[in-house]
Amino acid sequence: MAATRKPVVEVRRSQRRRRTVSAYRDGERVVVLIPDQFSRAEETEWVDKMLARLAAREQRLSRSDAELQARSQRLIGQYLAEFARTAQPASVRWVTNQTGRWGSCTPADRSIRISHRIQEMPDWVIDYVLLHELAHLVVPNHNARFWALVGRYPKTERARGYLEGVAATTGVVLAD
Ligand SMILES: [Zn+2]
C-alpha cells in the first residue's frame, strides 16, 4: 500500500471540551478539536489517533461496489489469469442481507455478493473472500481443484484463520 501523505493538521483547543476529541476534514486540512487542558504529549497522541481513525473511515467509504469490481479484475489478473473469461462476474456487490456468509456466488447468473460484515476487515481478508467467490465461477464446488485455485493466493490460510477467529467471537458461522 502506498504511504499515506500526512495532511496539514490544525489543532483547535476548546475550553468547553473536557475529554472529547473530534476531527474532520476541511479541504486539504484536518481540523482536530481537543480540550484546552491537554498537554503537548496528549495533543500529539490524539492527533495521530484521530488521523488514523479518519483515514480508516475514509478507506471504508471508498469500499464501494465499483471498488469491488476493480478489485475483482486485479485478482483475476493475478491469480486466475488463464480463466479470465470464465472467472468474469456479471455483477459483484456489497450486501447487507447476508447472514452467516462472508460471500456468495450464483454461477447461473454469475453474480457475486460480499457481506458488509467484512467491509471493515483488512484488505487481504477481503481479497481472499472475493477470490474465493471468483474461483466458484470456475469451479462451483469445494473440490481439490477449487482449493488449488484459491491456494494460489498466498494469504488464503491466514485469511481463513482470521475469519474463523471472527466467527468464533461473533457467532457468525463461517460458510461460503
Ligand atoms: Zn465456497
mmCIF file of C-alpha atoms and ligand atoms in Angstrom:
data_model
loop_
_atom_site.group_PDB
_atom_site.id
_atom_site.type_symbol
_atom_site.label_atom_id
_atom_site.label_comp_id
_atom_site.label_asym_id
_atom_site.label_seq_id
_atom_site.Cartn_x
_atom_site.Cartn_y
_atom_site.Cartn_z
ATOM 1 C CA MET A 1 0.000 0.000 0.000
ATOM 2 C CA ALA A 2 1.233 3.470 -0.796
ATOM 3 C CA ALA A 3 2.390 5.585 2.107
ATOM 4 C CA THR A 4 -0.321 7.977 3.189
ATOM 5 C CA ARG A 5 0.525 11.589 2.784
ATOM 6 C CA LYS A 6 0.310 13.392 6.093
ATOM 7 C CA PRO A 7 -2.316 16.099 5.829
ATOM 8 C CA VAL A 8 -1.977 19.589 7.216
ATOM 9 C CA VAL A 9 -3.390 19.492 10.708
ATOM 10 C CA GLU A 10 -4.959 22.377 12.516
ATOM 11 C CA VAL A 11 -5.413 21.810 16.238
ATOM 12 C CA ARG A 12 -8.081 23.843 17.960
ATOM 13 C CA ARG A 13 -8.208 23.936 21.727
ATOM 14 C CA SER A 14 -11.532 24.452 23.387
ATOM 15 C CA GLN A 15 -12.176 25.377 26.989
ATOM 16 C CA ARG A 16 -15.644 23.923 26.771
ATOM 17 C CA ARG A 17 -14.329 20.486 25.933
ATOM 18 C CA ARG A 18 -13.444 18.233 28.826
ATOM 19 C CA ARG A 19 -12.410 14.925 27.347
ATOM 20 C CA THR A 20 -13.949 14.610 23.912
ATOM 21 C CA VAL A 21 -11.771 14.854 20.846
ATOM 22 C CA SER A 22 -13.125 15.131 17.355
ATOM 23 C CA ALA A 23 -11.695 15.599 13.905
ATOM 24 C CA TYR A 24 -12.982 16.404 10.474
ATOM 25 C CA ARG A 25 -11.584 17.101 7.078
ATOM 26 C CA ASP A 26 -11.821 20.628 5.749
ATOM 27 C CA GLY A 27 -10.477 20.591 2.211
ATOM 28 C CA GLU A 28 -6.797 19.712 2.361
ATOM 29 C CA ARG A 29 -6.641 20.284 6.090
ATOM 30 C CA VAL A 30 -7.750 18.163 9.012
ATOM 31 C CA VAL A 31 -9.147 20.053 11.979
ATOM 32 C CA VAL A 32 -8.701 18.343 15.335
ATOM 33 C CA LEU A 33 -10.666 19.688 18.295
ATOM 34 C CA ILE A 34 -9.183 18.918 21.697
ATOM 35 C CA PRO A 35 -9.800 20.060 25.277
ATOM 36 C CA ASP A 36 -7.779 23.093 26.276
ATOM 37 C CA GLN A 37 -6.308 21.256 29.261
ATOM 38 C CA PHE A 38 -4.500 18.665 27.118
ATOM 39 C CA SER A 39 -0.709 18.583 27.430
ATOM 40 C CA ARG A 40 1.545 18.716 24.350
ATOM 41 C CA ALA A 41 2.103 14.966 24.649
ATOM 42 C CA GLU A 42 -1.640 14.329 24.764
ATOM 43 C CA GLU A 43 -2.138 16.594 21.814
ATOM 44 C CA THR A 44 0.414 14.662 19.724
ATOM 45 C CA GLU A 45 -1.040 11.339 20.792
ATOM 46 C CA TRP A 46 -4.595 12.351 19.943
ATOM 47 C CA VAL A 47 -3.750 13.996 16.651
ATOM 48 C CA ASP A 48 -2.097 10.744 15.495
ATOM 49 C CA LYS A 49 -5.021 8.716 16.760
ATOM 50 C CA MET A 50 -7.615 10.913 15.060
ATOM 51 C CA LEU A 51 -5.703 10.949 11.763
ATOM 52 C CA ALA A 52 -5.616 7.153 11.803
ATOM 53 C CA ARG A 53 -9.368 6.985 12.523
ATOM 54 C CA LEU A 54 -10.181 9.456 9.814
ATOM 55 C CA ALA A 55 -8.055 7.540 7.297
ATOM 56 C CA ALA A 56 -9.764 4.270 8.273
ATOM 57 C CA ARG A 57 -13.206 5.843 7.903
ATOM 58 C CA GLU A 58 -12.332 7.267 4.504
ATOM 59 C CA GLN A 59 -10.956 3.922 3.395
ATOM 60 C CA ARG A 60 -14.195 2.174 4.417
ATOM 61 C CA LEU A 61 -16.219 4.679 2.454
ATOM 62 C CA SER A 62 -14.060 4.029 -0.578
ATOM 63 C CA ARG A 63 -15.015 0.349 -0.457
ATOM 64 C CA SER A 64 -17.835 0.714 -2.926
ATOM 65 C CA ASP A 65 -19.255 -1.736 -5.456
ATOM 66 C CA ALA A 66 -17.080 -0.077 -8.091
ATOM 67 C CA GLU A 67 -14.021 -0.707 -5.964
ATOM 68 C CA LEU A 68 -15.117 -4.334 -5.544
ATOM 69 C CA GLN A 69 -15.372 -4.663 -9.312
ATOM 70 C CA ALA A 70 -11.884 -3.172 -9.754
ATOM 71 C CA ARG A 71 -10.569 -5.490 -7.064
ATOM 72 C CA SER A 72 -12.082 -8.470 -8.925
ATOM 73 C CA GLN A 73 -10.232 -7.528 -12.092
ATOM 74 C CA ARG A 74 -6.965 -7.243 -10.220
ATOM 75 C CA LEU A 75 -7.452 -10.637 -8.514
ATOM 76 C CA ILE A 76 -8.418 -12.348 -11.768
ATOM 77 C CA GLY A 77 -5.308 -10.942 -13.430
ATOM 78 C CA GLN A 78 -3.090 -12.045 -10.576
ATOM 79 C CA TYR A 79 -4.467 -15.480 -9.713
ATOM 80 C CA LEU A 80 -6.956 -16.651 -12.325
ATOM 81 C CA ALA A 81 -5.356 -15.253 -15.462
ATOM 82 C CA GLU A 82 -5.971 -18.308 -17.652
ATOM 83 C CA PHE A 83 -9.659 -18.215 -16.631
ATOM 84 C CA ALA A 84 -10.028 -14.525 -17.385
ATOM 85 C CA ARG A 85 -13.298 -15.134 -19.230
ATOM 86 C CA THR A 86 -14.816 -17.831 -17.020
ATOM 87 C CA ALA A 87 -13.980 -16.017 -13.797
ATOM 88 C CA GLN A 88 -15.537 -12.768 -15.014
ATOM 89 C CA PRO A 89 -18.501 -11.892 -12.765
ATOM 90 C CA ALA A 90 -21.604 -10.295 -14.285
ATOM 91 C CA SER A 91 -22.036 -8.351 -11.074
ATOM 92 C CA VAL A 92 -20.205 -8.013 -7.796
ATOM 93 C CA ARG A 93 -21.614 -6.009 -4.932
ATOM 94 C CA TRP A 94 -21.738 -5.443 -1.201
ATOM 95 C CA VAL A 95 -24.884 -6.689 0.501
ATOM 96 C CA THR A 96 -26.271 -6.233 3.993
ATOM 97 C CA ASN A 97 -28.885 -9.010 3.933
ATOM 98 C CA GLN A 98 -26.456 -11.878 4.100
ATOM 99 C CA THR A 99 -26.156 -13.521 7.490
ATOM 100 C CA GLY A 100 -23.796 -16.341 8.151
ATOM 101 C CA ARG A 101 -21.949 -15.956 4.893
ATOM 102 C CA TRP A 102 -18.988 -13.777 4.083
ATOM 103 C CA GLY A 103 -19.597 -14.067 0.401
ATOM 104 C CA SER A 104 -21.724 -15.956 -2.054
ATOM 105 C CA CYS A 105 -21.760 -16.705 -5.719
ATOM 106 C CA THR A 106 -24.558 -17.749 -8.055
ATOM 107 C CA PRO A 107 -22.856 -19.371 -11.054
ATOM 108 C CA ALA A 108 -26.170 -19.397 -13.013
ATOM 109 C CA ASP A 109 -26.233 -15.597 -13.354
ATOM 110 C CA ARG A 110 -22.565 -15.076 -12.457
ATOM 111 C CA SER A 111 -23.398 -12.729 -9.609
ATOM 112 C CA ILE A 112 -21.235 -12.332 -6.517
ATOM 113 C CA ARG A 113 -22.353 -10.835 -3.248
ATOM 114 C CA ILE A 114 -19.982 -9.873 -0.453
ATOM 115 C CA SER A 115 -21.229 -9.294 3.070
ATOM 116 C CA HIS A 116 -20.857 -5.816 4.517
ATOM 117 C CA ARG A 117 -19.602 -7.600 7.635
ATOM 118 C CA ILE A 118 -16.178 -7.885 6.056
ATOM 119 C CA GLN A 119 -16.154 -4.316 4.751
ATOM 120 C CA GLU A 120 -14.025 -3.128 7.653
ATOM 121 C CA MET A 121 -11.684 -6.095 7.648
ATOM 122 C CA PRO A 122 -8.121 -5.844 6.286
ATOM 123 C CA ASP A 123 -7.642 -5.738 2.532
ATOM 124 C CA TRP A 124 -6.013 -9.157 2.402
ATOM 125 C CA VAL A 125 -9.097 -10.743 4.005
ATOM 126 C CA ILE A 126 -11.446 -9.056 1.524
ATOM 127 C CA ASP A 127 -9.154 -10.244 -1.275
ATOM 128 C CA TYR A 128 -9.437 -13.822 -0.029
ATOM 129 C CA VAL A 129 -13.255 -13.758 0.237
ATOM 130 C CA LEU A 130 -13.592 -12.198 -3.190
ATOM 131 C CA LEU A 131 -11.087 -14.554 -4.827
ATOM 132 C CA HIS A 132 -12.950 -17.482 -3.230
ATOM 133 C CA GLU A 133 -16.192 -16.387 -4.901
ATOM 134 C CA LEU A 134 -14.476 -15.649 -8.228
ATOM 135 C CA ALA A 135 -12.963 -19.143 -8.170
ATOM 136 C CA HIS A 136 -16.501 -20.537 -7.795
ATOM 137 C CA LEU A 137 -17.266 -19.165 -11.252
ATOM 138 C CA VAL A 138 -14.588 -21.557 -12.488
ATOM 139 C CA VAL A 139 -15.290 -24.452 -10.094
ATOM 140 C CA PRO A 140 -18.714 -24.308 -8.383
ATOM 141 C CA ASN A 141 -17.997 -26.735 -5.543
ATOM 142 C CA HIS A 142 -15.292 -27.106 -2.915
ATOM 143 C CA ASN A 143 -13.241 -29.844 -4.514
ATOM 144 C CA ALA A 144 -9.467 -30.196 -4.708
ATOM 145 C CA ARG A 145 -9.323 -28.267 -7.958
ATOM 146 C CA PHE A 146 -11.199 -25.390 -6.350
ATOM 147 C CA TRP A 147 -8.821 -25.233 -3.375
ATOM 148 C CA ALA A 148 -5.836 -25.426 -5.679
ATOM 149 C CA LEU A 149 -7.088 -22.266 -7.417
ATOM 150 C CA VAL A 150 -7.815 -20.426 -4.176
ATOM 151 C CA GLY A 151 -4.488 -21.636 -2.776
ATOM 152 C CA ARG A 152 -2.679 -19.550 -5.367
ATOM 153 C CA TYR A 153 -3.429 -16.600 -3.137
ATOM 154 C CA PRO A 154 -0.574 -16.673 -0.600
ATOM 155 C CA LYS A 155 -2.675 -15.460 2.325
ATOM 156 C CA THR A 156 -5.506 -17.986 1.951
ATOM 157 C CA GLU A 157 -4.716 -19.937 5.118
ATOM 158 C CA ARG A 158 -4.117 -16.791 7.105
ATOM 159 C CA ALA A 159 -7.391 -15.249 5.927
ATOM 160 C CA ARG A 160 -9.349 -18.415 6.698
ATOM 161 C CA GLY A 161 -7.876 -18.395 10.195
ATOM 162 C CA TYR A 162 -8.796 -14.744 10.603
ATOM 163 C CA LEU A 163 -12.404 -15.378 9.535
ATOM 164 C CA GLU A 164 -12.687 -18.426 11.784
ATOM 165 C CA GLY A 165 -11.490 -16.298 14.681
ATOM 166 C CA VAL A 166 -14.093 -13.634 13.917
ATOM 167 C CA ALA A 167 -16.755 -16.329 13.555
ATOM 168 C CA ALA A 168 -15.840 -17.767 16.947
ATOM 169 C CA THR A 169 -16.117 -14.421 18.708
ATOM 170 C CA THR A 170 -19.191 -13.063 16.925
ATOM 171 C CA GLY A 171 -21.150 -16.270 16.422
ATOM 172 C CA VAL A 172 -21.274 -15.710 12.685
ATOM 173 C CA VAL A 173 -20.973 -19.119 11.127
ATOM 174 C CA LEU A 174 -18.245 -19.419 8.564
ATOM 175 C CA ALA A 175 -19.852 -20.562 5.373
ATOM 176 C CA ASP A 176 -19.284 -19.883 1.750
HETATM 177 ZN ZN ZN B 1 -17.070 -21.538 -1.365
#
